[in-house]
Short mmCIF file of C-alpha atoms in Angstrom, two decimals:
data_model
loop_
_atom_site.label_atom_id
_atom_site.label_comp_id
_atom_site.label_asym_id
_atom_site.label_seq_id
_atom_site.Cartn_x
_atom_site.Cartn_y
_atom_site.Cartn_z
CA UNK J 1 -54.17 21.99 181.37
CA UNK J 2 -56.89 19.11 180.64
CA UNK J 3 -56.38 17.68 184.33
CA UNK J 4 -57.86 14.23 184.45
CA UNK J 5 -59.65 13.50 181.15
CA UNK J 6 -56.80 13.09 178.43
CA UNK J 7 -54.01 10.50 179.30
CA UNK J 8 -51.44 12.31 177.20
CA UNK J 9 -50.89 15.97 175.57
CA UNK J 10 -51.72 17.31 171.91
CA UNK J 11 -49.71 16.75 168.74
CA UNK J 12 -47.35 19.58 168.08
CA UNK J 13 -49.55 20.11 164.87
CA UNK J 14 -52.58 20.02 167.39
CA UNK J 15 -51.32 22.71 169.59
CA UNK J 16 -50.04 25.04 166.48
CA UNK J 17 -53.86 24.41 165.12
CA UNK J 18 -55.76 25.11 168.56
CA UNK J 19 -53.65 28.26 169.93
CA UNK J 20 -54.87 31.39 169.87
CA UNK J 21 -52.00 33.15 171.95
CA UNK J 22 -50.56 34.65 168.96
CA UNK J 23 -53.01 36.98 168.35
CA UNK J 24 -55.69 36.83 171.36
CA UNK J 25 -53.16 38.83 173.82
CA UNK J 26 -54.40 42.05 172.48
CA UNK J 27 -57.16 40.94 174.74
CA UNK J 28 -55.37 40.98 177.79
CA UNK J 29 -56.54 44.46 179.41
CA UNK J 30 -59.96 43.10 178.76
CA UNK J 31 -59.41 40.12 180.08
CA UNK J 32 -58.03 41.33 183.21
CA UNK J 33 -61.17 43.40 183.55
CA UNK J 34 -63.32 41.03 183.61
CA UNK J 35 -61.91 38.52 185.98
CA UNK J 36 -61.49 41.55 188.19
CA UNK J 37 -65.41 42.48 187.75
CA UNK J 38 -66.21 38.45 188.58
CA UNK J 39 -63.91 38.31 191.72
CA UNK J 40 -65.18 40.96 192.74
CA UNK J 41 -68.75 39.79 192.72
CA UNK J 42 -67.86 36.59 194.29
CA UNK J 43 -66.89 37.94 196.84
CA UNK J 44 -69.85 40.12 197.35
CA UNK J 45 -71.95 36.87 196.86
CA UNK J 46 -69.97 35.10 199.36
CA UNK J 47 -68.64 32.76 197.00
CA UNK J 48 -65.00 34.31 197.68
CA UNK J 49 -63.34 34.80 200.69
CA UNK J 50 -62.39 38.85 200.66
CA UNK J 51 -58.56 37.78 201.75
CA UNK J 52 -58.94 35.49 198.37
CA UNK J 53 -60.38 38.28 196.31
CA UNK J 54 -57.94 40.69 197.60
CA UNK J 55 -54.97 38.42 196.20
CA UNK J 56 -56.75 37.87 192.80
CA UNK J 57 -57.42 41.66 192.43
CA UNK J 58 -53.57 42.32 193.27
CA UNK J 59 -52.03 39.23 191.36
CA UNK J 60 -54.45 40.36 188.20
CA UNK J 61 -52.54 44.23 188.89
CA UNK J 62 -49.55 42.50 188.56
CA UNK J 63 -50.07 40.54 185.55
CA UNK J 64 -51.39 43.41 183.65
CA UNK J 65 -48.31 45.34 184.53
CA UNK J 66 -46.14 42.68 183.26
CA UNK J 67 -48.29 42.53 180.11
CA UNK J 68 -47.87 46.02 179.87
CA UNK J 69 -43.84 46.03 180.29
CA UNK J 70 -43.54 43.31 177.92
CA UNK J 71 -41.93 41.29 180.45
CA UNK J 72 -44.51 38.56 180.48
CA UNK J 73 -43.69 35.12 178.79
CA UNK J 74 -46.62 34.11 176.78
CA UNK J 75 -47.05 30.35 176.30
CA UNK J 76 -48.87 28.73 173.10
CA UNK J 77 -49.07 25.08 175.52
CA UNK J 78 -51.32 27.69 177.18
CA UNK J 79 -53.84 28.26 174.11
CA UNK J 80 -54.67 31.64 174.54
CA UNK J 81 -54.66 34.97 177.06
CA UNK J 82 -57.31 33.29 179.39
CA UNK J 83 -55.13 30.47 180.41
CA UNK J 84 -52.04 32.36 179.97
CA UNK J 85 -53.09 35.00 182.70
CA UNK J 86 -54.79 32.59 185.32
CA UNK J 87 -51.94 30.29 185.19
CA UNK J 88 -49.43 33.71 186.14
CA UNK J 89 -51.29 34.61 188.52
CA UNK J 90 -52.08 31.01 190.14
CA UNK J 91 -48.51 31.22 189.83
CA UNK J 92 -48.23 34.28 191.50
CA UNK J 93 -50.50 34.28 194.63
CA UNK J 94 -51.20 30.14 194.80
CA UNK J 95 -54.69 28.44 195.35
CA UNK J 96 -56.56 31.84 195.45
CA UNK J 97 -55.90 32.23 191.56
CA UNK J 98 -57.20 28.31 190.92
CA UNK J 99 -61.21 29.55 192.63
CA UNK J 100 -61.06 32.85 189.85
CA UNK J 101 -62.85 30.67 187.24
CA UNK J 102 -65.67 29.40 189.69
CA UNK J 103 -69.14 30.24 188.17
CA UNK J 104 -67.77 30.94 184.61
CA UNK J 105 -66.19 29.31 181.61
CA UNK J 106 -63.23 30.44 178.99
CA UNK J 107 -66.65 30.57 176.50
CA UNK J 108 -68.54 33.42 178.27
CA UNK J 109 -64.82 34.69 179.10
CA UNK J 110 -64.22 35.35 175.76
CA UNK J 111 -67.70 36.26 174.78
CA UNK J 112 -67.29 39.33 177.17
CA UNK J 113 -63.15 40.19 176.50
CA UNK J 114 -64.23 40.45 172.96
CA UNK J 115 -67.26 42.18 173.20
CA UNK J 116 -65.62 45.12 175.46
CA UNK J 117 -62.51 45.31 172.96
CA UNK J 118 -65.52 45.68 170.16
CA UNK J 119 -67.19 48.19 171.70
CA UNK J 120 -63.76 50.31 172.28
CA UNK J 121 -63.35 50.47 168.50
CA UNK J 122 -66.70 51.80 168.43
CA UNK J 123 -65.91 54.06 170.43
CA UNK J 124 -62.69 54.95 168.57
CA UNK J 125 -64.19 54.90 165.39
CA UNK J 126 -66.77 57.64 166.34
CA UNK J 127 -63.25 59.35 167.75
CA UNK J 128 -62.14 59.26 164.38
CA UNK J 129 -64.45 60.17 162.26
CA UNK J 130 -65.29 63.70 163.91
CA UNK J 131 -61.81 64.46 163.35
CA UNK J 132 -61.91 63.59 159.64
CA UNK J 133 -65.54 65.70 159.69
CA UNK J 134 -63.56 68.64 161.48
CA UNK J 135 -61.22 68.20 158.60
CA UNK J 136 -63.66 68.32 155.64
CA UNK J 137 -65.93 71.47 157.32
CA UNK J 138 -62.48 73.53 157.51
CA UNK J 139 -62.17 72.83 153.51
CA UNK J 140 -66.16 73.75 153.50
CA UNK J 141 -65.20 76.77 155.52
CA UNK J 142 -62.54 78.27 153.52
CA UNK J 143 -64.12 77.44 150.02
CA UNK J 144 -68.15 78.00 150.74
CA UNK J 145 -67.97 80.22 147.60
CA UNK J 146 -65.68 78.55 145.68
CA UNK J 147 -67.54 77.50 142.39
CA UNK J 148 -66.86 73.57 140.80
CA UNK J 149 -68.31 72.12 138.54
CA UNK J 150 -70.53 68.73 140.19
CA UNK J 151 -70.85 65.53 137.94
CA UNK J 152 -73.31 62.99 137.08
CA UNK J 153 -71.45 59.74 135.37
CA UNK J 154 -68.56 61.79 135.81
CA UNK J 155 -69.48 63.94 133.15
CA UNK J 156 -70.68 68.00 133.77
CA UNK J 157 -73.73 68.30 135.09
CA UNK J 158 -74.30 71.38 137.02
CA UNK J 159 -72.23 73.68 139.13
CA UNK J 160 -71.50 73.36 142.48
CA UNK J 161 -69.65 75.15 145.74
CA UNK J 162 -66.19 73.47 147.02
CA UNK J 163 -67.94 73.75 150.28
CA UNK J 164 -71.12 71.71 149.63
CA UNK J 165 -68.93 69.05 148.14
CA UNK J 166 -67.29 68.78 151.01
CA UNK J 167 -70.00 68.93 153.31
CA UNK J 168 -71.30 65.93 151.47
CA UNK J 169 -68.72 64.02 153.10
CA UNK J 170 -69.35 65.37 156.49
CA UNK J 171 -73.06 63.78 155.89
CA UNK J 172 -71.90 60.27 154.56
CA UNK J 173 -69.90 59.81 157.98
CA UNK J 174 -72.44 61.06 160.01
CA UNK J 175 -74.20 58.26 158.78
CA UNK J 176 -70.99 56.38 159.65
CA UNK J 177 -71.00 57.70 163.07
CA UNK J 178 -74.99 56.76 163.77
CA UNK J 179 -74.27 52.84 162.77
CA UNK J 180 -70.73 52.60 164.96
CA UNK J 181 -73.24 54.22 167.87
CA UNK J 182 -75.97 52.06 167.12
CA UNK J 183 -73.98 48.90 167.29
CA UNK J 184 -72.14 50.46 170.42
CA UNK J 185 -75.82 50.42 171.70
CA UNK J 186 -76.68 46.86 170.73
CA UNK J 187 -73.85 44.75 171.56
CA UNK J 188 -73.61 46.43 175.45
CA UNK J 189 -74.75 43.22 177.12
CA UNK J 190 -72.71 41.54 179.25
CA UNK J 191 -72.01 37.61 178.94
CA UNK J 192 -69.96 36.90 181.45
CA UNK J 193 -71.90 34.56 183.74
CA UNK J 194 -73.70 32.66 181.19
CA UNK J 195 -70.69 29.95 182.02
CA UNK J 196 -70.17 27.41 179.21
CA UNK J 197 -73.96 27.55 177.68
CA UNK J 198 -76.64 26.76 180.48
CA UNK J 199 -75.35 29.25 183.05
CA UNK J 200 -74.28 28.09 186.73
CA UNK J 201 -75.59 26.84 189.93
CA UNK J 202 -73.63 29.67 191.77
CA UNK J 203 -75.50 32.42 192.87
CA UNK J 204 -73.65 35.04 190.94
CA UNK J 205 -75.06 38.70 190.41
CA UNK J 206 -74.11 38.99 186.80
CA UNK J 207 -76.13 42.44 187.38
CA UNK J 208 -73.17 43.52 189.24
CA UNK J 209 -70.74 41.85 186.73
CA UNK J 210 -72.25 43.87 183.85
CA UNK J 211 -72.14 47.21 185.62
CA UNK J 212 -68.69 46.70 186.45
CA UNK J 213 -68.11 46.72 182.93
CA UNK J 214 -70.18 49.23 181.47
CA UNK J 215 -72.75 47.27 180.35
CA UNK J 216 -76.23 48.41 180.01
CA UNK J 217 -77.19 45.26 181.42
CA UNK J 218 -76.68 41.12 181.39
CA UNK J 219 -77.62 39.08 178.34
CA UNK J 220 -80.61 37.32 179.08
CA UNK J 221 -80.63 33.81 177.40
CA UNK J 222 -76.66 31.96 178.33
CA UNK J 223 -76.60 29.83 174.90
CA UNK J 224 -76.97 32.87 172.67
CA UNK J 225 -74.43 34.85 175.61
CA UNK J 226 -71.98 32.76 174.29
CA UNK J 227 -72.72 31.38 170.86
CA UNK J 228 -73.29 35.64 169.58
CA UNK J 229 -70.68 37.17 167.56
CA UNK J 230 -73.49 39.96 165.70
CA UNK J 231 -71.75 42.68 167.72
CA UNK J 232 -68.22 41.91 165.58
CA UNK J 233 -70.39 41.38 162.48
CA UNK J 234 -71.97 44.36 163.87
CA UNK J 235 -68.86 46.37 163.81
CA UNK J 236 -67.30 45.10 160.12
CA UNK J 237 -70.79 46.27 159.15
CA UNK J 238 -70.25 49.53 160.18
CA UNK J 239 -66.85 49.25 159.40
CA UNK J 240 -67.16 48.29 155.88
CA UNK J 241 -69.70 51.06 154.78
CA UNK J 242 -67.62 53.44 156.34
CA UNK J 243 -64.85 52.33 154.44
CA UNK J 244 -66.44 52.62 151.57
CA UNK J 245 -67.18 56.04 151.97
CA UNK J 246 -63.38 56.73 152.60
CA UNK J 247 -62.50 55.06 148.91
CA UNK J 248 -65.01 56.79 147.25
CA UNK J 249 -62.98 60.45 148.44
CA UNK J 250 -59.99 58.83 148.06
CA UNK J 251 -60.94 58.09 143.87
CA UNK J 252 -61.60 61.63 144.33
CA UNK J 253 -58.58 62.83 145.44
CA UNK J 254 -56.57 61.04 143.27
CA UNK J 255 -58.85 61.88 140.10
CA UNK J 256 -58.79 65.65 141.35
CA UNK J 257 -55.13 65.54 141.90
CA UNK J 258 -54.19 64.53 138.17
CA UNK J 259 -52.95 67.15 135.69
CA UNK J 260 -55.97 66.44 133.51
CA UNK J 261 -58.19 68.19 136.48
CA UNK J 262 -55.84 70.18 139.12
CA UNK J 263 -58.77 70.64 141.15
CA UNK J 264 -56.76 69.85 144.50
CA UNK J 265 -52.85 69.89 145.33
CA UNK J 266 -51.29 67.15 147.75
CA UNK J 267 -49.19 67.54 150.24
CA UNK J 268 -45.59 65.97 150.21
CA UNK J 269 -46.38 64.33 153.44
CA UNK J 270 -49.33 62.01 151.85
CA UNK J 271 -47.38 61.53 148.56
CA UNK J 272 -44.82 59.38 146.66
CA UNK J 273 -42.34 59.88 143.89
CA UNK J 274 -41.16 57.91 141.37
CA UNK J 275 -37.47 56.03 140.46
CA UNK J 276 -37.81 57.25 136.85
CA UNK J 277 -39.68 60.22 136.59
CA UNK J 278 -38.46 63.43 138.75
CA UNK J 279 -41.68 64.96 137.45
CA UNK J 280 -44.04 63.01 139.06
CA UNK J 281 -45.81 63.52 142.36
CA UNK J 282 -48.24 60.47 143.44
CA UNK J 283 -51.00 60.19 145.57
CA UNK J 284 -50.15 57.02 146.75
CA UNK J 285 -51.60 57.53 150.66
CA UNK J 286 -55.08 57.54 148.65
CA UNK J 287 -54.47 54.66 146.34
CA UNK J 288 -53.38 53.01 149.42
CA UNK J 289 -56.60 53.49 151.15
CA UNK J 290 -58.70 52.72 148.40
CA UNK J 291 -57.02 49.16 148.17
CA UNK J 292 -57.12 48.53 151.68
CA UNK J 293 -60.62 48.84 152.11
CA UNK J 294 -60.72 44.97 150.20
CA UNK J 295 -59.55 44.17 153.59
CA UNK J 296 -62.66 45.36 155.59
CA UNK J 297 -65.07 43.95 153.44
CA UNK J 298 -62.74 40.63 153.63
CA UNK J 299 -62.84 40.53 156.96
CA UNK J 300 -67.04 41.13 157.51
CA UNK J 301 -67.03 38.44 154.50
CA UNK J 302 -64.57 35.94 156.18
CA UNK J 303 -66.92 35.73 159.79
CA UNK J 304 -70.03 35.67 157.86
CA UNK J 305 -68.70 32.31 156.57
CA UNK J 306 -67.37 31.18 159.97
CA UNK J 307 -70.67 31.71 161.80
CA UNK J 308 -73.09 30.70 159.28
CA UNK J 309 -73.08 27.16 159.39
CA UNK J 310 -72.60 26.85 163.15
CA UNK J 311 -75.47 24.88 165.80
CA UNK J 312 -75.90 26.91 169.01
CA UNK J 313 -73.87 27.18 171.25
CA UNK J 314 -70.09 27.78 171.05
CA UNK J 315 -67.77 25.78 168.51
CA UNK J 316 -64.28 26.26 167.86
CA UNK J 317 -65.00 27.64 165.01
CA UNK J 318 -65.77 30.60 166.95
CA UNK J 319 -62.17 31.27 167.77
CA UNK J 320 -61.41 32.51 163.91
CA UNK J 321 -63.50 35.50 164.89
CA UNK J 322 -60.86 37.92 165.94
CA UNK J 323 -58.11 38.40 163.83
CA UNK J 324 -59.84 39.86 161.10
CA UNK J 325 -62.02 41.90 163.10
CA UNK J 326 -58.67 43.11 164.69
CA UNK J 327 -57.22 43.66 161.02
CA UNK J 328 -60.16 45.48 160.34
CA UNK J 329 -60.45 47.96 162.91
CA UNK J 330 -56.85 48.25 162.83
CA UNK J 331 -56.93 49.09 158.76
CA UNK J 332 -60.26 51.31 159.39
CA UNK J 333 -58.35 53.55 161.75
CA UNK J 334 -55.25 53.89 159.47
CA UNK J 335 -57.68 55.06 157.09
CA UNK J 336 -59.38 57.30 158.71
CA UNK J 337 -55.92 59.02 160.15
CA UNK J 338 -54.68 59.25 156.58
CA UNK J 339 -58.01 60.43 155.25
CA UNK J 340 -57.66 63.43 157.62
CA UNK J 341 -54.35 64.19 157.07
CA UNK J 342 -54.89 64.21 153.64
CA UNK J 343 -57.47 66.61 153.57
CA UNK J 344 -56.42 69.22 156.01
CA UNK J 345 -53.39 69.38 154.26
CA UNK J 346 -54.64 69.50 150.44
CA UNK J 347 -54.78 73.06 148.82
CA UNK J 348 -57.81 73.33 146.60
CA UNK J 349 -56.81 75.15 142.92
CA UNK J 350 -59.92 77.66 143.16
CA UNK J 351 -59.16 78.92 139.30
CA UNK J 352 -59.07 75.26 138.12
CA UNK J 353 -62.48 74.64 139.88
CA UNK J 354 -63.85 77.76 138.20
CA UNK J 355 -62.13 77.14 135.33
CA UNK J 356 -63.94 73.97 134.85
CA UNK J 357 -67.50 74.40 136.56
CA UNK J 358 -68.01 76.95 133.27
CA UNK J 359 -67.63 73.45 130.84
CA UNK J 360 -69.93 71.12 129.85
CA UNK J 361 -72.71 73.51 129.56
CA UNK J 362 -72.98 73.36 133.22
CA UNK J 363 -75.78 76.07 133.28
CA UNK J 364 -78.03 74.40 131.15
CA UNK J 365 -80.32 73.50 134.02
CA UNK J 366 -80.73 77.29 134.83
CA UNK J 367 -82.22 78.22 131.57
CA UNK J 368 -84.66 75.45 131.12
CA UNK J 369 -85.56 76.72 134.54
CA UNK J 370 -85.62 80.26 133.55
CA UNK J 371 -87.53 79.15 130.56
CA UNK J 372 -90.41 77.69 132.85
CA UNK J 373 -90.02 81.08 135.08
CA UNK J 374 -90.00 83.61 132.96
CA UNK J 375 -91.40 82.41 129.80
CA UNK J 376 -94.16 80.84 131.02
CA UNK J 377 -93.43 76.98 129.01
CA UNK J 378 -93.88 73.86 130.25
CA UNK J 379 -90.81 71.91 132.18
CA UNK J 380 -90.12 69.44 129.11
CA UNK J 381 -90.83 72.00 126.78
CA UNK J 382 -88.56 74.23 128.36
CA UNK J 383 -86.04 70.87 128.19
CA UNK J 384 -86.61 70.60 124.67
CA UNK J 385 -85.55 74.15 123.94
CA UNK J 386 -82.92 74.10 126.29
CA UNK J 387 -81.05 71.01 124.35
CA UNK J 388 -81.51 72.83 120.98
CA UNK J 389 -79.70 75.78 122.29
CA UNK J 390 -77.22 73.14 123.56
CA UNK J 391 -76.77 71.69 120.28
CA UNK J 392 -76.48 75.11 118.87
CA UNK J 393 -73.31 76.60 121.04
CA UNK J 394 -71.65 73.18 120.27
CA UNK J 395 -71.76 72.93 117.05
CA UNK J 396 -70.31 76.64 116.96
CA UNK J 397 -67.79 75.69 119.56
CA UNK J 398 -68.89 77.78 122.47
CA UNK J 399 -70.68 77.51 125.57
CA UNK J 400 -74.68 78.50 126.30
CA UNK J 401 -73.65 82.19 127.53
CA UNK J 402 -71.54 83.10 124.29
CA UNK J 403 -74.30 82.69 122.38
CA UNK J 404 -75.97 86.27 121.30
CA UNK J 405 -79.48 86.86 122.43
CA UNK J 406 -80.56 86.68 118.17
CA UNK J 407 -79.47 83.50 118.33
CA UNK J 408 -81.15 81.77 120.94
CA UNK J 409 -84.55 83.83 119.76
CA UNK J 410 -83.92 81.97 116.58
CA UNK J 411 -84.95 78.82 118.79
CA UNK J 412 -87.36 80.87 120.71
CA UNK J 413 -88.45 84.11 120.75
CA UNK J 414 -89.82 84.65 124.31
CA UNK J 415 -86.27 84.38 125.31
CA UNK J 416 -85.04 88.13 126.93
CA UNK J 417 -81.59 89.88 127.34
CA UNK J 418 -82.29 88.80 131.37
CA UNK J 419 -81.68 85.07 131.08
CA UNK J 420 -77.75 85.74 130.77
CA UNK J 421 -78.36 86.84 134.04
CA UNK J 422 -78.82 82.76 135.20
CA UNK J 423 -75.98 81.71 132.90
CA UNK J 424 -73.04 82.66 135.19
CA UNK J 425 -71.96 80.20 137.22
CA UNK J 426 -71.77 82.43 140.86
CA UNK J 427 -75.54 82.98 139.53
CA UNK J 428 -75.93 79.09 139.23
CA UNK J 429 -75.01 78.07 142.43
CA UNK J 430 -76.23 81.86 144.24
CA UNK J 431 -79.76 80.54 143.17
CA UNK J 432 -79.95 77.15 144.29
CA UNK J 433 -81.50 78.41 148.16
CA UNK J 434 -83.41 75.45 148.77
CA UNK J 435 -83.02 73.14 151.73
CA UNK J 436 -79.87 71.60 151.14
CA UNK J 437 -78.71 72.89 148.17
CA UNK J 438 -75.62 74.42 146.61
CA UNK J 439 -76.26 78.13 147.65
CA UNK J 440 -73.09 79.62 149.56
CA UNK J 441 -75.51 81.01 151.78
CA UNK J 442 -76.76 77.52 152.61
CA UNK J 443 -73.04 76.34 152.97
CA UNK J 444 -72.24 78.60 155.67
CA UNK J 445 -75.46 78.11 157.33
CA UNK J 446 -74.80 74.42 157.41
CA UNK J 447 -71.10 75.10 158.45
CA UNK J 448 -72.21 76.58 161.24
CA UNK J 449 -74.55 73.72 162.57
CA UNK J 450 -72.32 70.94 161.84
CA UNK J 451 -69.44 73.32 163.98
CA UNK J 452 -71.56 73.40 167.11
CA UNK J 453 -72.72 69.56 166.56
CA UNK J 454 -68.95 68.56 167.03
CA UNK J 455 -67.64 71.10 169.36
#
């Protein structure tokens, strides 16, 4: 495939080193794009004849339908999908196919193929997040009321509604869904044109090339066309914090779905048994995620390395850029499908939740609150009391509302019969009405706007 320059071929170990065919012919559909989009503009340009365009654009048809039938031979002499689909279809329709790669090179080739297959993860990414939000507002929906206790350090801290956990989720992937669209934004610049690294003498339109494509527009200096890979690091990026967020509520789930909490129920479809113990009942879909998230941040980790010791423009290094990004997306979106299955089909325990949001002194908060309200003290005064009154119900073994009113005017006496009224837990949570907070009023409210955001 060298033509003139080398005398003889590569060692075997040479060619098993340099091909990329094994794993760059998920590119293909891209690939086939793009050499339609450039034929296409040759031809416009007058570069092409239109009877020679016409046989690329049908030859390239066929290939992809081959490729698509799983009738095509791949060939690792052939490197990778660039040379394996020009030398089909040179094959196929003769000289026509050899003038395809006029005014390009396989670097700006690739630059683009991988680019547009980045941006459809993107794009999938988005797709799957909004089903895993739908997921978590129906949880939010049916359980706006439902009272839990919420933790600092994992310990009790102060109550909480199933619903406004769960719409804390729906917030972290929002965030999720603004970097996968801001990425989307940044990397849609097309490099196809840019050639090897200087551009070419033809007179190409790579305007035309780039709407084609979808692109918002060419790239505008050829050396970084073709030496860039931010849009993959880009997309691990966005990938990885993403995934984090998914192995956070998977620890969740699996910490909620213990017999120490009960706080959720699994379904049999995202759990395991075990060889020895008919009693168990595992959440192994979520300890699955949770691991499989290392292979994410591996993967932004592992082209960080490969791109940051590299001179401008294009190195071979360059082609150990795709397989983890393809492992990545590939594990994100396994993820995210699991994540959503997991929670549409989990059955909250709404007694357990109760059960527990009443521990811990949980309410603690509201009376050193009511104790600034009502009574008139200072914040950290009102603190100070608070944790003697705390002290007091546990050293007689009961919680802040089984105390009698005597008692707790033993530690101050400006306390009324009214503050059991902000001991309750329904109380709790009914009074915490500002922007954002815990109220079920404020649940539904927010239910509602994050229902007509995503349709």
């Amino acid at each position: 495939m060298w033509g003139g320059r080398f005398a003889g071929g590569p060692d075997e170990i040479m060619e098993a080193i340099n091909a990329s065919i094994g794993f760059d012919r998920r590119l293909a559909a891209q690939d086939i794009a793009g050499s339609r989009a450039h034929a296409a503009m040759l031809a416009a340009q007058g570069i092409l004849t239109d009877k020679d365009a016409e046989a690329i654009r049908e030859g390239l048809l066929t290939v992809l339908s081959e490729i698509q039938a799983g009738t095509f031979q791949f060939s690792t002499a052939l490197e990778d999908i660039h040379m394996n689909v020009e030398a089909r279809l040179i094959e196929l329709i003769g000289d026509a196919g050899r003038r395809l790669h006029t005014g390009r090179s396989r670097n700006d080739q690739v630059a683009t193929d991988f680019r547009l297959w980045v941006r459809e993860q993107c794009d999938a990414a988005i797709e799957g997040i909004a089903a895993l939000q739908k997921a978590l507002i129906g949880q939010a929906e049916t359980g706006a009321d439902w009272v839990m206790p919420g933790f600092t350090h994992l310990q009790t801290a102060q109550p909480v509604t199933w619903g406004h956990h769960m719409l804390a989720y729906v917030e972290m992937f929002a965030r999720d869904v603004s970097r996968f669209s801001d990425a989307r934004a940044r990397m849609n610049e097309c490099p196809l044109g840019a050639a090897a690294l200087a551009g070419t003498s033809f007179p190409i339109d790579r305007h035309a090339t780039a709407k084609a494509l979808g692109f918002d527009r060419p790239s505008a200096n050829s050396l970084d066309a073709v030496s860039d890979r931010d849009f993959a690091l880009d997309f691990l990026s966005a990938a990885s914090i993403c995934a984090m967020h998914l192995s956070r509520l998977a620890e969740e789930l699996v910490i909620w779905s213990s017999a120490q909490f009960r706080f959720v129920a699994m379904s049999d479809r995202f759990s395991t048994g075990s060889s020895i113990m008919p009693q168990k009942k595992n959440p192994d879909a979520a300890e699955l995620l949770r691991a499989k998230i290392g292979r994410i941040f591996g993967a932004q980790a592992a082209l960080l390395m490969v791109m940051k010791g590299l001179p401008l423009a294009y190195s071979k290094d360059m082609q150990e850029d795709k397989e983890q990004v393809f492992d990545a997306a590939d594990t994100l979106m396994l993820g995210l499908a699991a994540m959503t299955g997991m929670v549409s089909d989990m059955a909250a325990n709404p007694e357990a939740l109760r059960g527990a949001a009443g521990q811990g002194f949980s309410t603690a908060t509201d009376l050193a609150d009511w104790l600034v309200r009502e009574a008139g003290l200072p914040f950290r005064d009102a603190h100070h009391v608070t944790g003697t009154l705390v002290a007091k119900a546990e050293a007689k073994g009961c919680d802040l509302p089984d105390l009698s009113l005597a008692e707790m005017q033993e530690v101050h006496g400006a306390i009324t019969e009214s503050v059991f009224d902000v001991l309750g837990v329904d109380n709790s949570v009914a009074s915490r009405t500002s922007y954002g907070g815990t109220a079920p009023d404020n649940v539904r409210a927010q239910i509602a706007t994050w229902k007509d955001r995503l349709g």
